């Protein structure tokens, strides 16, 4: 069943430059039937959004800042989210913000059986990230936008810095997940590994590390062995992964 998403964007907290890529990303997971962005549109700072809204059919919601130091935009988004929830028109939400104030909203929507995606910058606090089913960094979308930055050394450097290095922590996540799913011979179907990784770490994404898919990421790590098998009908390749015996043996030795 297709997921109908309500996309709610915190205009005060998210840059406008990659909204097109963001909407294309959301479309991979469902149909964005409601698209709203919240902010004080009398503020010149939000001027960059205006053309982007027309190009992506996003409805601007005016929210004045009634009191200095208080974020009225957050409150308006939360109220609208609950109204949409009880309308029964969607079965998923995409909250676009880097603000931890939406942590409780994401939790509440999931309690109601909604699928909740988050999109924000890498500075997003972890409580909001783990409250979502999946969290996608805007920096990923920037790196995959296809923009030519060869004439702009500053932008080119920023793109390189946005890619995380694979550390022992990521290897441990993958190893533990393989062990959770492995058969008696140590093999696990990589599709199941990816799904379980997503549940454990909502912000885990191969693109964070410069890979388009999980298979080449796992293939690049010497700890793992990858095997491609034909399905029962011989129509496609199924990818399986296991922890290399040498690593498993040394791990057992350390434990003893």
PDB file of C-alpha atoms in Angstrom:
ATOM      1  CA  UNK A   1       0.000   0.000   0.000  1.00  0.00           C
ATOM      2  CA  UNK A   2       1.297   3.456  -0.922  1.00  0.00           C
ATOM      3  CA  UNK A   3       1.950   5.803   1.973  1.00  0.00           C
ATOM      4  CA  UNK A   4       0.240   9.202   1.759  1.00  0.00           C
ATOM      5  CA  UNK A   5       2.540  11.673   3.486  1.00  0.00           C
ATOM      6  CA  UNK A   6       1.881  15.028   5.084  1.00  0.00           C
ATOM      7  CA  UNK A   7       5.080  17.027   4.580  1.00  0.00           C
ATOM      8  CA  UNK A   8       5.456  19.773   7.197  1.00  0.00           C
ATOM      9  CA  UNK A   9       8.475  22.065   6.782  1.00  0.00           C
ATOM     10  CA  UNK A  10       9.929  24.371   9.413  1.00  0.00           C
ATOM     11  CA  UNK A  11      10.811  27.344   7.223  1.00  0.00           C
ATOM     12  CA  UNK A  12      12.687  29.056  10.059  1.00  0.00           C
ATOM     13  CA  UNK A  13      15.014  26.097  10.490  1.00  0.00           C
ATOM     14  CA  UNK A  14      15.709  24.593   7.058  1.00  0.00           C
ATOM     15  CA  UNK A  15      17.621  26.088   4.083  1.00  0.00           C
ATOM     16  CA  UNK A  16      15.696  26.377   0.821  1.00  0.00           C
ATOM     17  CA  UNK A  17      18.491  25.382  -1.573  1.00  0.00           C
ATOM     18  CA  UNK A  18      17.699  21.668  -1.870  1.00  0.00           C
ATOM     19  CA  UNK A  19      13.926  21.488  -1.581  1.00  0.00           C
ATOM     20  CA  UNK A  20      13.574  19.953  -5.060  1.00  0.00           C
ATOM     21  CA  UNK A  21      15.925  17.109  -4.095  1.00  0.00           C
ATOM     22  CA  UNK A  22      14.104  16.750  -0.786  1.00  0.00           C
ATOM     23  CA  UNK A  23      10.711  16.336  -2.457  1.00  0.00           C
ATOM     24  CA  UNK A  24      12.176  13.793  -4.899  1.00  0.00           C
ATOM     25  CA  UNK A  25      13.557  11.839  -1.923  1.00  0.00           C
ATOM     26  CA  UNK A  26      10.177  11.818  -0.155  1.00  0.00           C
ATOM     27  CA  UNK A  27       8.504  10.569  -3.350  1.00  0.00           C
ATOM     28  CA  UNK A  28      10.632   7.397  -3.146  1.00  0.00           C
ATOM     29  CA  UNK A  29       8.735   6.346  -0.028  1.00  0.00           C
ATOM     30  CA  UNK A  30       5.203   7.530  -0.754  1.00  0.00           C
ATOM     31  CA  UNK A  31       2.924  10.204  -2.099  1.00  0.00           C
ATOM     32  CA  UNK A  32       3.272  13.682  -0.518  1.00  0.00           C
ATOM     33  CA  UNK A  33      -0.414  14.628  -0.591  1.00  0.00           C
ATOM     34  CA  UNK A  34      -0.121  17.534   1.875  1.00  0.00           C
ATOM     35  CA  UNK A  35       2.838  19.913   1.570  1.00  0.00           C
ATOM     36  CA  UNK A  36       3.040  22.901   3.908  1.00  0.00           C
ATOM     37  CA  UNK A  37       5.791  25.212   5.062  1.00  0.00           C
ATOM     38  CA  UNK A  38       5.555  27.395   8.164  1.00  0.00           C
ATOM     39  CA  UNK A  39       7.173  30.760   8.846  1.00  0.00           C
ATOM     40  CA  UNK A  40       6.752  34.488   9.114  1.00  0.00           C
ATOM     41  CA  UNK A  41       6.577  35.456   5.449  1.00  0.00           C
ATOM     42  CA  UNK A  42       6.831  39.149   6.301  1.00  0.00           C
ATOM     43  CA  UNK A  43      10.451  38.436   7.265  1.00  0.00           C
ATOM     44  CA  UNK A  44      12.823  39.134   4.325  1.00  0.00           C
ATOM     45  CA  UNK A  45      14.991  36.234   5.483  1.00  0.00           C
ATOM     46  CA  UNK A  46      12.433  33.788   4.042  1.00  0.00           C
ATOM     47  CA  UNK A  47      12.415  35.493   0.639  1.00  0.00           C
ATOM     48  CA  UNK A  48      14.481  32.710  -0.970  1.00  0.00           C
ATOM     49  CA  UNK A  49      11.622  30.267  -0.398  1.00  0.00           C
ATOM     50  CA  UNK A  50       9.048  32.026  -2.573  1.00  0.00           C
ATOM     51  CA  UNK A  51      10.083  30.702  -6.002  1.00  0.00           C
ATOM     52  CA  UNK A  52      10.810  27.259  -4.553  1.00  0.00           C
ATOM     53  CA  UNK A  53       7.264  27.012  -3.187  1.00  0.00           C
ATOM     54  CA  UNK A  54       5.729  27.682  -6.603  1.00  0.00           C
ATOM     55  CA  UNK A  55       7.954  25.123  -8.309  1.00  0.00           C
ATOM     56  CA  UNK A  56       7.106  22.368  -5.798  1.00  0.00           C
ATOM     57  CA  UNK A  57       3.446  23.171  -4.996  1.00  0.00           C
ATOM     58  CA  UNK A  58       4.167  23.765  -1.309  1.00  0.00           C
ATOM     59  CA  UNK A  59       1.559  25.791   0.576  1.00  0.00           C
ATOM     60  CA  UNK A  60       3.008  28.589   2.759  1.00  0.00           C
ATOM     61  CA  UNK A  61       1.407  29.001   6.186  1.00  0.00           C
ATOM     62  CA  UNK A  62       1.825  32.457   7.724  1.00  0.00           C
ATOM     63  CA  UNK A  63       2.811  32.406  11.369  1.00  0.00           C
ATOM     64  CA  UNK A  64       3.730  35.682  13.041  1.00  0.00           C
ATOM     65  CA  UNK A  65       6.295  35.708  15.818  1.00  0.00           C
ATOM     66  CA  UNK A  66       4.026  37.040  18.531  1.00  0.00           C
ATOM     67  CA  UNK A  67       6.690  37.152  21.241  1.00  0.00           C
ATOM     68  CA  UNK A  68      10.417  37.664  20.839  1.00  0.00           C
ATOM     69  CA  UNK A  69      12.388  34.553  21.723  1.00  0.00           C
ATOM     70  CA  UNK A  70       9.412  32.209  21.278  1.00  0.00           C
ATOM     71  CA  UNK A  71       9.062  30.013  18.188  1.00  0.00           C
ATOM     72  CA  UNK A  72       5.419  30.268  17.104  1.00  0.00           C
ATOM     73  CA  UNK A  73       6.223  28.267  13.953  1.00  0.00           C
ATOM     74  CA  UNK A  74       6.825  25.096  15.993  1.00  0.00           C
ATOM     75  CA  UNK A  75       3.476  25.423  17.750  1.00  0.00           C
ATOM     76  CA  UNK A  76       1.626  25.972  14.479  1.00  0.00           C
ATOM     77  CA  UNK A  77       3.235  22.880  12.926  1.00  0.00           C
ATOM     78  CA  UNK A  78       2.364  20.718  15.933  1.00  0.00           C
ATOM     79  CA  UNK A  79      -1.266  21.880  15.975  1.00  0.00           C
ATOM     80  CA  UNK A  80      -1.645  21.270  12.230  1.00  0.00           C
ATOM     81  CA  UNK A  81       0.008  17.846  12.519  1.00  0.00           C
ATOM     82  CA  UNK A  82      -2.542  16.745  15.102  1.00  0.00           C
ATOM     83  CA  UNK A  83      -5.420  18.105  12.992  1.00  0.00           C
ATOM     84  CA  UNK A  84      -4.118  16.171   9.984  1.00  0.00           C
ATOM     85  CA  UNK A  85      -3.655  13.038  12.102  1.00  0.00           C
ATOM     86  CA  UNK A  86      -7.298  13.023  13.180  1.00  0.00           C
ATOM     87  CA  UNK A  87      -8.528  13.815   9.657  1.00  0.00           C
ATOM     88  CA  UNK A  88      -7.503  10.309   8.560  1.00  0.00           C
ATOM     89  CA  UNK A  89      -6.251  11.610   5.205  1.00  0.00           C
ATOM     90  CA  UNK A  90      -2.654  10.377   5.539  1.00  0.00           C
ATOM     91  CA  UNK A  91      -0.816   7.390   6.956  1.00  0.00           C
ATOM     92  CA  UNK A  92       2.602   9.010   7.252  1.00  0.00           C
ATOM     93  CA  UNK A  93       4.310  12.281   8.138  1.00  0.00           C
ATOM     94  CA  UNK A  94       7.546  13.865   7.034  1.00  0.00           C
ATOM     95  CA  UNK A  95       8.765  16.494   9.487  1.00  0.00           C
ATOM     96  CA  UNK A  96      11.423  18.701   7.933  1.00  0.00           C
ATOM     97  CA  UNK A  97      13.397  20.420  10.676  1.00  0.00           C
ATOM     98  CA  UNK A  98      16.635  20.225  12.636  1.00  0.00           C
ATOM     99  CA  UNK A  99      14.860  21.217  15.842  1.00  0.00           C
ATOM    100  CA  UNK A 100      14.576  18.824  18.789  1.00  0.00           C
ATOM    101  CA  UNK A 101      11.272  20.483  19.752  1.00  0.00           C
ATOM    102  CA  UNK A 102       9.556  18.063  17.355  1.00  0.00           C
ATOM    103  CA  UNK A 103      10.734  14.969  19.250  1.00  0.00           C
ATOM    104  CA  UNK A 104       7.491  14.556  21.188  1.00  0.00           C
ATOM    105  CA  UNK A 105       5.413  15.158  18.047  1.00  0.00           C
ATOM    106  CA  UNK A 106       7.258  12.404  16.163  1.00  0.00           C
ATOM    107  CA  UNK A 107       6.783  10.037  19.106  1.00  0.00           C
ATOM    108  CA  UNK A 108       3.078  10.834  19.359  1.00  0.00           C
ATOM    109  CA  UNK A 109       2.484  10.305  15.643  1.00  0.00           C
ATOM    110  CA  UNK A 110       4.208   6.918  15.759  1.00  0.00           C
ATOM    111  CA  UNK A 111       2.098   5.946  18.763  1.00  0.00           C
ATOM    112  CA  UNK A 112      -0.924   6.607  16.537  1.00  0.00           C
ATOM    113  CA  UNK A 113       0.410   4.155  13.941  1.00  0.00           C
ATOM    114  CA  UNK A 114       1.827   6.756  11.573  1.00  0.00           C
ATOM    115  CA  UNK A 115       5.057   6.241   9.652  1.00  0.00           C
ATOM    116  CA  UNK A 116       7.299   9.195  10.509  1.00  0.00           C
ATOM    117  CA  UNK A 117      10.251  10.387   8.441  1.00  0.00           C
ATOM    118  CA  UNK A 118      12.501  13.224   9.519  1.00  0.00           C
ATOM    119  CA  UNK A 119      14.684  15.379   7.289  1.00  0.00           C
ATOM    120  CA  UNK A 120      17.197  17.832   8.699  1.00  0.00           C
ATOM    121  CA  UNK A 121      20.811  18.881   8.903  1.00  0.00           C
ATOM    122  CA  UNK A 122      23.527  16.859  10.609  1.00  0.00           C
ATOM    123  CA  UNK A 123      23.337  19.212  13.576  1.00  0.00           C
ATOM    124  CA  UNK A 124      19.911  17.728  14.430  1.00  0.00           C
ATOM    125  CA  UNK A 125      19.843  16.508  18.066  1.00  0.00           C
ATOM    126  CA  UNK A 126      19.748  12.742  18.481  1.00  0.00           C
ATOM    127  CA  UNK A 127      16.437  12.596  20.433  1.00  0.00           C
ATOM    128  CA  UNK A 128      14.526  13.849  17.377  1.00  0.00           C
ATOM    129  CA  UNK A 129      16.420  11.488  15.067  1.00  0.00           C
ATOM    130  CA  UNK A 130      15.639   8.346  17.071  1.00  0.00           C
ATOM    131  CA  UNK A 131      11.993   9.392  17.467  1.00  0.00           C
ATOM    132  CA  UNK A 132      11.530   8.915  13.696  1.00  0.00           C
ATOM    133  CA  UNK A 133      11.249   5.694  11.687  1.00  0.00           C
ATOM    134  CA  UNK A 134      13.855   7.080   9.295  1.00  0.00           C
ATOM    135  CA  UNK A 135      15.919  10.258   9.369  1.00  0.00           C
ATOM    136  CA  UNK A 136      17.595  11.666   6.264  1.00  0.00           C
ATOM    137  CA  UNK A 137      20.301  14.303   6.318  1.00  0.00           C
ATOM    138  CA  UNK A 138      19.924  17.213   3.914  1.00  0.00           C
ATOM    139  CA  UNK A 139      23.665  17.001   3.300  1.00  0.00           C
ATOM    140  CA  UNK A 140      23.075  13.637   1.573  1.00  0.00           C
ATOM    141  CA  UNK A 141      20.637  15.235  -0.844  1.00  0.00           C
ATOM    142  CA  UNK A 142      23.103  18.045  -1.498  1.00  0.00           C
ATOM    143  CA  UNK A 143      25.846  15.579  -2.401  1.00  0.00           C
ATOM    144  CA  UNK A 144      23.515  13.745  -4.793  1.00  0.00           C
ATOM    145  CA  UNK A 145      21.987  16.820  -6.420  1.00  0.00           C
ATOM    146  CA  UNK A 146      24.374  16.652  -9.386  1.00  0.00           C
ATOM    147  CA  UNK A 147      25.433  20.272  -8.966  1.00  0.00           C
ATOM    148  CA  UNK A 148      28.713  21.191 -10.565  1.00  0.00           C
ATOM    149  CA  UNK A 149      30.973  22.677  -7.930  1.00  0.00           C
ATOM    150  CA  UNK A 150      34.248  22.501  -9.884  1.00  0.00           C
ATOM    151  CA  UNK A 151      34.404  26.296 -10.134  1.00  0.00           C
ATOM    152  CA  UNK A 152      33.688  26.846  -6.472  1.00  0.00           C
ATOM    153  CA  UNK A 153      36.406  25.461  -4.215  1.00  0.00           C
ATOM    154  CA  UNK A 154      34.551  26.417  -1.049  1.00  0.00           C
ATOM    155  CA  UNK A 155      31.436  24.464  -2.043  1.00  0.00           C
ATOM    156  CA  UNK A 156      33.551  21.553  -3.236  1.00  0.00           C
ATOM    157  CA  UNK A 157      35.341  21.354   0.123  1.00  0.00           C
ATOM    158  CA  UNK A 158      32.049  21.507   2.001  1.00  0.00           C
ATOM    159  CA  UNK A 159      30.708  18.583  -0.023  1.00  0.00           C
ATOM    160  CA  UNK A 160      33.732  16.446   0.850  1.00  0.00           C
ATOM    161  CA  UNK A 161      33.393  17.335   4.521  1.00  0.00           C
ATOM    162  CA  UNK A 162      29.748  16.245   4.495  1.00  0.00           C
ATOM    163  CA  UNK A 163      30.739  12.597   3.881  1.00  0.00           C
ATOM    164  CA  UNK A 164      31.320  10.625   7.087  1.00  0.00           C
ATOM    165  CA  UNK A 165      34.112   8.112   7.495  1.00  0.00           C
ATOM    166  CA  UNK A 166      33.283   4.495   8.286  1.00  0.00           C
ATOM    167  CA  UNK A 167      34.518   3.881  11.822  1.00  0.00           C
ATOM    168  CA  UNK A 168      34.610   0.916  14.188  1.00  0.00           C
ATOM    169  CA  UNK A 169      31.185   2.019  15.457  1.00  0.00           C
ATOM    170  CA  UNK A 170      29.522   1.512  12.061  1.00  0.00           C
ATOM    171  CA  UNK A 171      31.320  -1.821  11.578  1.00  0.00           C
ATOM    172  CA  UNK A 172      30.044  -2.925  14.982  1.00  0.00           C
ATOM    173  CA  UNK A 173      26.448  -1.905  14.086  1.00  0.00           C
ATOM    174  CA  UNK A 174      26.590  -3.968  10.903  1.00  0.00           C
ATOM    175  CA  UNK A 175      28.309  -6.936  12.582  1.00  0.00           C
ATOM    176  CA  UNK A 176      25.748  -7.089  15.391  1.00  0.00           C
ATOM    177  CA  UNK A 177      22.888  -6.909  12.908  1.00  0.00           C
ATOM    178  CA  UNK A 178      24.359  -9.692  10.780  1.00  0.00           C
ATOM    179  CA  UNK A 179      24.662 -11.840  13.912  1.00  0.00           C
ATOM    180  CA  UNK A 180      21.018 -11.114  14.760  1.00  0.00           C
ATOM    181  CA  UNK A 181      19.860 -12.434  11.374  1.00  0.00           C
ATOM    182  CA  UNK A 182      22.475 -15.001  10.357  1.00  0.00           C
ATOM    183  CA  UNK A 183      21.652 -18.629   9.561  1.00  0.00           C
ATOM    184  CA  UNK A 184      23.678 -21.547  10.916  1.00  0.00           C
ATOM    185  CA  UNK A 185      26.433 -20.856   8.368  1.00  0.00           C
ATOM    186  CA  UNK A 186      26.684 -17.198   9.340  1.00  0.00           C
ATOM    187  CA  UNK A 187      24.990 -15.787   6.219  1.00  0.00           C
ATOM    188  CA  UNK A 188      22.312 -13.080   6.366  1.00  0.00           C
ATOM    189  CA  UNK A 189      20.228 -11.608   3.545  1.00  0.00           C
ATOM    190  CA  UNK A 190      21.506  -8.062   3.063  1.00  0.00           C
ATOM    191  CA  UNK A 191      18.014  -6.674   2.486  1.00  0.00           C
ATOM    192  CA  UNK A 192      16.999  -7.836   5.964  1.00  0.00           C
ATOM    193  CA  UNK A 193      20.232  -6.453   7.401  1.00  0.00           C
ATOM    194  CA  UNK A 194      19.469  -3.033   5.927  1.00  0.00           C
ATOM    195  CA  UNK A 195      15.908  -3.055   7.277  1.00  0.00           C
ATOM    196  CA  UNK A 196      17.001  -3.990  10.793  1.00  0.00           C
ATOM    197  CA  UNK A 197      19.822  -1.439  10.740  1.00  0.00           C
ATOM    198  CA  UNK A 198      17.237   1.219   9.869  1.00  0.00           C
ATOM    199  CA  UNK A 199      15.113   0.226  12.860  1.00  0.00           C
ATOM    200  CA  UNK A 200      18.098   0.326  15.190  1.00  0.00           C
ATOM    201  CA  UNK A 201      19.607   3.532  13.779  1.00  0.00           C
ATOM    202  CA  UNK A 202      17.021   5.698  11.934  1.00  0.00           C
ATOM    203  CA  UNK A 203      19.759   7.906  10.469  1.00  0.00           C
ATOM    204  CA  UNK A 204      21.830   5.024   9.076  1.00  0.00           C
ATOM    205  CA  UNK A 205      22.188   5.541   5.336  1.00  0.00           C
ATOM    206  CA  UNK A 206      24.907   4.326   2.973  1.00  0.00           C
ATOM    207  CA  UNK A 207      24.924   7.772   1.365  1.00  0.00           C
ATOM    208  CA  UNK A 208      26.250   9.261   4.614  1.00  0.00           C
ATOM    209  CA  UNK A 209      29.505   7.441   3.791  1.00  0.00           C
ATOM    210  CA  UNK A 210      29.665   8.207   0.079  1.00  0.00           C
ATOM    211  CA  UNK A 211      27.916   5.055  -1.210  1.00  0.00           C
ATOM    212  CA  UNK A 212      24.636   5.022  -3.135  1.00  0.00           C
ATOM    213  CA  UNK A 213      23.575   1.628  -1.733  1.00  0.00           C
ATOM    214  CA  UNK A 214      24.281  -0.639   1.228  1.00  0.00           C
ATOM    215  CA  UNK A 215      25.859  -3.391  -0.913  1.00  0.00           C
ATOM    216  CA  UNK A 216      28.926  -1.393  -2.041  1.00  0.00           C
ATOM    217  CA  UNK A 217      29.333   0.003   1.467  1.00  0.00           C
ATOM    218  CA  UNK A 218      29.447  -3.478   3.016  1.00  0.00           C
ATOM    219  CA  UNK A 219      31.625  -4.689   0.126  1.00  0.00           C
ATOM    220  CA  UNK A 220      34.176  -1.980   0.964  1.00  0.00           C
ATOM    221  CA  UNK A 221      34.651  -3.191   4.554  1.00  0.00           C
ATOM    222  CA  UNK A 222      37.237  -5.953   4.888  1.00  0.00           C
ATOM    223  CA  UNK A 223      35.452  -7.498   7.887  1.00  0.00           C
ATOM    224  CA  UNK A 224      32.608  -8.771   5.708  1.00  0.00           C
ATOM    225  CA  UNK A 225      32.196 -11.289   2.913  1.00  0.00           C
ATOM    226  CA  UNK A 226      29.524 -10.650   0.279  1.00  0.00           C
ATOM    227  CA  UNK A 227      27.955 -13.359  -1.880  1.00  0.00           C
ATOM    228  CA  UNK A 228      25.486 -12.897  -4.746  1.00  0.00           C
ATOM    229  CA  UNK A 229      23.048 -15.748  -5.388  1.00  0.00           C
ATOM    230  CA  UNK A 230      20.327 -16.254  -7.963  1.00  0.00           C
ATOM    231  CA  UNK A 231      16.779 -16.454  -6.665  1.00  0.00           C
ATOM    232  CA  UNK A 232      14.726 -19.630  -7.151  1.00  0.00           C
ATOM    233  CA  UNK A 233      13.550 -18.440 -10.578  1.00  0.00           C
ATOM    234  CA  UNK A 234      16.964 -17.242 -11.672  1.00  0.00           C
ATOM    235  CA  UNK A 235      15.636 -13.781 -12.478  1.00  0.00           C
ATOM    236  CA  UNK A 236      17.704 -11.674 -10.090  1.00  0.00           C
ATOM    237  CA  UNK A 237      20.648 -11.747  -7.761  1.00  0.00           C
ATOM    238  CA  UNK A 238      20.138 -11.880  -4.010  1.00  0.00           C
ATOM    239  CA  UNK A 239      22.936 -10.430  -1.899  1.00  0.00           C
ATOM    240  CA  UNK A 240      24.022 -12.185   1.293  1.00  0.00           C
ATOM    241  CA  UNK A 241      26.669 -11.113   3.787  1.00  0.00           C
ATOM    242  CA  UNK A 242      28.613 -12.759   6.604  1.00  0.00           C
ATOM    243  CA  UNK A 243      31.376 -11.820   8.989  1.00  0.00           C
ATOM    244  CA  UNK A 244      34.674 -13.209   7.743  1.00  0.00           C
ATOM    245  CA  UNK A 245      35.790 -16.265   9.660  1.00  0.00           C
ATOM    246  CA  UNK A 246      39.136 -14.760  10.589  1.00  0.00           C
ATOM    247  CA  UNK A 247      37.446 -11.852  12.310  1.00  0.00           C
ATOM    248  CA  UNK A 248      34.917 -14.101  14.014  1.00  0.00           C
ATOM    249  CA  UNK A 249      37.692 -16.392  15.276  1.00  0.00           C
ATOM    250  CA  UNK A 250      39.783 -13.513  16.630  1.00  0.00           C
ATOM    251  CA  UNK A 251      36.684 -12.089  18.286  1.00  0.00           C
ATOM    252  CA  UNK A 252      36.036 -15.396  20.077  1.00  0.00           C
ATOM    253  CA  UNK A 253      39.654 -15.523  21.149  1.00  0.00           C
ATOM    254  CA  UNK A 254      39.476 -12.056  22.693  1.00  0.00           C
ATOM    255  CA  UNK A 255      36.312 -12.993  24.586  1.00  0.00           C
ATOM    256  CA  UNK A 256      37.964 -16.059  26.067  1.00  0.00           C
TER     257      UNK A 256
END
